[in-house]
Amino acid sequence: MKQIRAILKREFTSYFKSPIGWILVAIFFFVSSLFFSLNFISSYSDIASELTFVQSLFFVLIPIITMKSFAEERKSGTEVLLFTSPASTLEIVLGKYLGAFCLFLLMSSTILLHVIFTAAFGGVINAVTWGTYLAFILSGAAYIAIGIYISSLTENQIIAAIVSVLIFIGFTLLSSIASLIGSLVTNLLQYLDVLKLISSTADTAAGTAVTNAINWINPATRLSDFNKGIFGVTPIIFLLSYIVLFLFLTVQYHDKRRWAQR
């Protein structure tokens, strides 16, 4: 734990030794506060809508947070010093992940200020608000794990950011893609069934099954109930599994590089 804390502190403070951390916090604060202020002026304060809006910016914000995690170390040559330190690969990866996640939590603290402000002026804070906030944090945690893994694969921060952006845009479009593929499967089955051996209901069911299977891997889809104020353990386990999977892949990748340098 001591090694993890040291790396976490080093990673977190590194964001504010360059303009990146300050700019990210400022952008998040400005965008979320602008959205909140416009709603408040209109006598309408909906924290859930604000969270949904800000979450739509993840595909830009998260890659900027994670792009330097390992890519910068690799390019500058400090990766060798890191991997020859007493810390294990797991401790290094966890420290870097938690450092990035702490920056994300710092940015997100703006929303809590809006929650307090809304409650103080008699606004509605209910299960939908907290469910959306929890989904926001879980999604951010999962996306950061993915971004950390992508950063570990290259020494170029720009490439790491671009690949992460494309992946996150893919997640955003995944529901539409799933519906499209499901429809194609249904139409294909109907086209191939020249003898009419399969009912149209079965064809539609097959297409729906394909759509549901693709949506199953989409973090946004799995957390949709939280946005309605309906809580469940399964989505949380799913997102935690996402985080564990990509951190595991990062550890395995760097373990190979670490042993190769010895």
PDB file of C-alpha atoms in Angstrom, residues 119-248:
ATOM      1  CA  ALA A 119     -31.100  21.189  -2.240  1.00  0.00           C
ATOM      2  CA  ALA A 120     -30.525  24.484  -0.413  1.00  0.00           C
ATOM      3  CA  PHE A 121     -32.971  26.269  -2.727  1.00  0.00           C
ATOM      4  CA  GLY A 122     -35.638  23.581  -2.488  1.00  0.00           C
ATOM      5  CA  GLY A 123     -34.785  21.728  -5.681  1.00  0.00           C
ATOM      6  CA  VAL A 124     -35.526  18.054  -6.178  1.00  0.00           C
ATOM      7  CA  ILE A 125     -32.742  15.613  -5.276  1.00  0.00           C
ATOM      8  CA  ASN A 126     -34.042  12.073  -5.582  1.00  0.00           C
ATOM      9  CA  ALA A 127     -33.082   8.507  -6.500  1.00  0.00           C
ATOM     10  CA  VAL A 128     -32.723   9.460 -10.163  1.00  0.00           C
ATOM     11  CA  THR A 129     -30.149  12.114  -9.220  1.00  0.00           C
ATOM     12  CA  TRP A 130     -28.032   9.752  -7.118  1.00  0.00           C
ATOM     13  CA  GLY A 131     -28.443   6.893  -9.580  1.00  0.00           C
ATOM     14  CA  THR A 132     -27.232   9.064 -12.449  1.00  0.00           C
ATOM     15  CA  TYR A 133     -24.334  10.327 -10.327  1.00  0.00           C
ATOM     16  CA  LEU A 134     -23.293   6.758  -9.430  1.00  0.00           C
ATOM     17  CA  ALA A 135     -23.524   5.742 -13.103  1.00  0.00           C
ATOM     18  CA  PHE A 136     -21.401   8.795 -13.959  1.00  0.00           C
ATOM     19  CA  ILE A 137     -18.647   7.800 -11.500  1.00  0.00           C
ATOM     20  CA  LEU A 138     -18.693   4.113 -12.502  1.00  0.00           C
ATOM     21  CA  SER A 139     -18.545   4.967 -16.215  1.00  0.00           C
ATOM     22  CA  GLY A 140     -15.652   7.335 -15.604  1.00  0.00           C
ATOM     23  CA  ALA A 141     -13.796   4.685 -13.585  1.00  0.00           C
ATOM     24  CA  ALA A 142     -14.227   2.104 -16.367  1.00  0.00           C
ATOM     25  CA  TYR A 143     -13.219   4.519 -19.137  1.00  0.00           C
ATOM     26  CA  ILE A 144     -10.098   5.529 -17.200  1.00  0.00           C
ATOM     27  CA  ALA A 145      -9.062   1.855 -16.913  1.00  0.00           C
ATOM     28  CA  ILE A 146      -9.439   1.498 -20.689  1.00  0.00           C
ATOM     29  CA  GLY A 147      -7.503   4.722 -21.299  1.00  0.00           C
ATOM     30  CA  ILE A 148      -4.681   3.594 -18.983  1.00  0.00           C
ATOM     31  CA  TYR A 149      -4.374   0.354 -20.946  1.00  0.00           C
ATOM     32  CA  ILE A 150      -4.264   2.174 -24.294  1.00  0.00           C
ATOM     33  CA  SER A 151      -1.604   4.548 -22.936  1.00  0.00           C
ATOM     34  CA  SER A 152       0.549   1.579 -21.959  1.00  0.00           C
ATOM     35  CA  LEU A 153       0.673   0.334 -25.563  1.00  0.00           C
ATOM     36  CA  THR A 154       2.432   3.349 -27.073  1.00  0.00           C
ATOM     37  CA  GLU A 155       4.980   6.040 -26.287  1.00  0.00           C
ATOM     38  CA  ASN A 156       3.006   8.648 -28.236  1.00  0.00           C
ATOM     39  CA  GLN A 157       0.454  10.493 -26.108  1.00  0.00           C
ATOM     40  CA  ILE A 158      -1.442  11.763 -29.149  1.00  0.00           C
ATOM     41  CA  ILE A 159      -1.900   8.234 -30.513  1.00  0.00           C
ATOM     42  CA  ALA A 160      -3.054   7.048 -27.073  1.00  0.00           C
ATOM     43  CA  ALA A 161      -5.591   9.881 -26.923  1.00  0.00           C
ATOM     44  CA  ILE A 162      -6.884   9.324 -30.473  1.00  0.00           C
ATOM     45  CA  VAL A 163      -7.334   5.560 -29.990  1.00  0.00           C
ATOM     46  CA  SER A 164      -9.154   6.156 -26.687  1.00  0.00           C
ATOM     47  CA  VAL A 165     -11.394   8.763 -28.332  1.00  0.00           C
ATOM     48  CA  LEU A 166     -12.326   6.320 -31.098  1.00  0.00           C
ATOM     49  CA  ILE A 167     -13.118   3.573 -28.573  1.00  0.00           C
ATOM     50  CA  PHE A 168     -15.305   5.877 -26.479  1.00  0.00           C
ATOM     51  CA  ILE A 169     -17.110   7.191 -29.548  1.00  0.00           C
ATOM     52  CA  GLY A 170     -17.664   3.542 -30.462  1.00  0.00           C
ATOM     53  CA  PHE A 171     -19.319   3.004 -27.067  1.00  0.00           C
ATOM     54  CA  THR A 172     -21.560   6.023 -27.705  1.00  0.00           C
ATOM     55  CA  LEU A 173     -22.642   4.651 -31.085  1.00  0.00           C
ATOM     56  CA  LEU A 174     -22.802   1.017 -29.963  1.00  0.00           C
ATOM     57  CA  SER A 175     -26.559   1.003 -29.306  1.00  0.00           C
ATOM     58  CA  SER A 176     -27.258   2.280 -32.824  1.00  0.00           C
ATOM     59  CA  ILE A 177     -24.759  -0.175 -34.291  1.00  0.00           C
ATOM     60  CA  ALA A 178     -26.340  -3.019 -32.317  1.00  0.00           C
ATOM     61  CA  SER A 179     -29.804  -2.158 -33.622  1.00  0.00           C
ATOM     62  CA  LEU A 180     -28.469  -1.958 -37.183  1.00  0.00           C
ATOM     63  CA  ILE A 181     -26.722  -5.341 -36.957  1.00  0.00           C
ATOM     64  CA  GLY A 182     -29.820  -6.887 -35.360  1.00  0.00           C
ATOM     65  CA  SER A 183     -31.965  -5.648 -38.247  1.00  0.00           C
ATOM     66  CA  LEU A 184     -29.445  -6.979 -40.765  1.00  0.00           C
ATOM     67  CA  VAL A 185     -29.530 -10.410 -39.101  1.00  0.00           C
ATOM     68  CA  THR A 186     -33.337 -10.450 -39.220  1.00  0.00           C
ATOM     69  CA  ASN A 187     -33.405  -9.409 -42.886  1.00  0.00           C
ATOM     70  CA  LEU A 188     -30.670 -11.906 -43.793  1.00  0.00           C
ATOM     71  CA  LEU A 189     -32.542 -14.795 -42.174  1.00  0.00           C
ATOM     72  CA  GLN A 190     -35.724 -13.817 -43.982  1.00  0.00           C
ATOM     73  CA  TYR A 191     -33.841 -13.571 -47.292  1.00  0.00           C
ATOM     74  CA  LEU A 192     -32.158 -16.987 -46.883  1.00  0.00           C
ATOM     75  CA  ASP A 193     -35.332 -18.711 -45.728  1.00  0.00           C
ATOM     76  CA  VAL A 194     -36.671 -19.257 -49.254  1.00  0.00           C
ATOM     77  CA  LEU A 195     -38.702 -22.256 -48.127  1.00  0.00           C
ATOM     78  CA  LYS A 196     -40.287 -20.272 -45.298  1.00  0.00           C
ATOM     79  CA  LEU A 197     -39.230 -22.844 -42.697  1.00  0.00           C
ATOM     80  CA  ILE A 198     -38.634 -20.179 -40.049  1.00  0.00           C
ATOM     81  CA  SER A 199     -41.416 -17.920 -38.836  1.00  0.00           C
ATOM     82  CA  SER A 200     -41.034 -14.154 -39.032  1.00  0.00           C
ATOM     83  CA  THR A 201     -41.305 -14.054 -35.250  1.00  0.00           C
ATOM     84  CA  ALA A 202     -38.254 -16.305 -34.942  1.00  0.00           C
ATOM     85  CA  ASP A 203     -36.319 -14.137 -37.401  1.00  0.00           C
ATOM     86  CA  THR A 204     -37.138 -11.029 -35.397  1.00  0.00           C
ATOM     87  CA  ALA A 205     -36.244 -12.790 -32.144  1.00  0.00           C
ATOM     88  CA  ALA A 206     -32.841 -13.763 -33.574  1.00  0.00           C
ATOM     89  CA  GLY A 207     -32.148 -10.165 -34.586  1.00  0.00           C
ATOM     90  CA  THR A 208     -33.224  -8.920 -31.158  1.00  0.00           C
ATOM     91  CA  ALA A 209     -30.949 -11.474 -29.475  1.00  0.00           C
ATOM     92  CA  VAL A 210     -27.978 -10.219 -31.500  1.00  0.00           C
ATOM     93  CA  THR A 211     -28.826  -6.612 -30.603  1.00  0.00           C
ATOM     94  CA  ASN A 212     -29.074  -7.475 -26.906  1.00  0.00           C
ATOM     95  CA  ALA A 213     -25.799  -9.418 -27.027  1.00  0.00           C
ATOM     96  CA  ILE A 214     -23.929  -6.411 -28.457  1.00  0.00           C
ATOM     97  CA  ASN A 215     -25.575  -4.007 -26.007  1.00  0.00           C
ATOM     98  CA  TRP A 216     -24.530  -6.317 -23.172  1.00  0.00           C
ATOM     99  CA  ILE A 217     -20.913  -5.119 -23.465  1.00  0.00           C
ATOM    100  CA  ASN A 218     -21.894  -1.442 -23.576  1.00  0.00           C
ATOM    101  CA  PRO A 219     -21.309   0.266 -20.186  1.00  0.00           C
ATOM    102  CA  ALA A 220     -23.893   2.957 -20.946  1.00  0.00           C
ATOM    103  CA  THR A 221     -26.596   0.371 -21.666  1.00  0.00           C
ATOM    104  CA  ARG A 222     -25.818  -1.628 -18.538  1.00  0.00           C
ATOM    105  CA  LEU A 223     -26.188   1.481 -16.378  1.00  0.00           C
ATOM    106  CA  SER A 224     -29.387   2.758 -17.998  1.00  0.00           C
ATOM    107  CA  ASP A 225     -31.527   1.628 -15.032  1.00  0.00           C
ATOM    108  CA  PHE A 226     -29.414   3.744 -12.677  1.00  0.00           C
ATOM    109  CA  ASN A 227     -30.399   6.802 -14.718  1.00  0.00           C
ATOM    110  CA  LYS A 228     -34.012   5.946 -13.881  1.00  0.00           C
ATOM    111  CA  GLY A 229     -33.289   5.656 -10.161  1.00  0.00           C
ATOM    112  CA  ILE A 230     -33.405   1.848 -10.249  1.00  0.00           C
ATOM    113  CA  PHE A 231     -30.402   0.359  -8.459  1.00  0.00           C
ATOM    114  CA  GLY A 232     -28.965  -3.113  -8.943  1.00  0.00           C
ATOM    115  CA  VAL A 233     -25.840  -5.062  -8.050  1.00  0.00           C
ATOM    116  CA  THR A 234     -25.311  -6.637 -11.505  1.00  0.00           C
ATOM    117  CA  PRO A 235     -24.403  -3.390 -13.345  1.00  0.00           C
ATOM    118  CA  ILE A 236     -21.934  -2.489 -10.595  1.00  0.00           C
ATOM    119  CA  ILE A 237     -20.284  -5.908 -10.817  1.00  0.00           C
ATOM    120  CA  PHE A 238     -20.169  -5.560 -14.613  1.00  0.00           C
ATOM    121  CA  LEU A 239     -18.411  -2.162 -14.468  1.00  0.00           C
ATOM    122  CA  LEU A 240     -16.002  -3.362 -11.781  1.00  0.00           C
ATOM    123  CA  SER A 241     -15.225  -6.355 -14.025  1.00  0.00           C
ATOM    124  CA  TYR A 242     -14.462  -3.924 -16.867  1.00  0.00           C
ATOM    125  CA  ILE A 243     -12.036  -2.076 -14.605  1.00  0.00           C
ATOM    126  CA  VAL A 244     -10.362  -5.269 -13.347  1.00  0.00           C
ATOM    127  CA  LEU A 245     -10.068  -6.659 -16.894  1.00  0.00           C
ATOM    128  CA  PHE A 246      -8.266  -3.638 -18.350  1.00  0.00           C
ATOM    129  CA  LEU A 247      -6.043  -3.161 -15.311  1.00  0.00           C
ATOM    130  CA  PHE A 248      -5.161  -6.865 -15.534  1.00  0.00           C
TER     131      PHE A 248
END
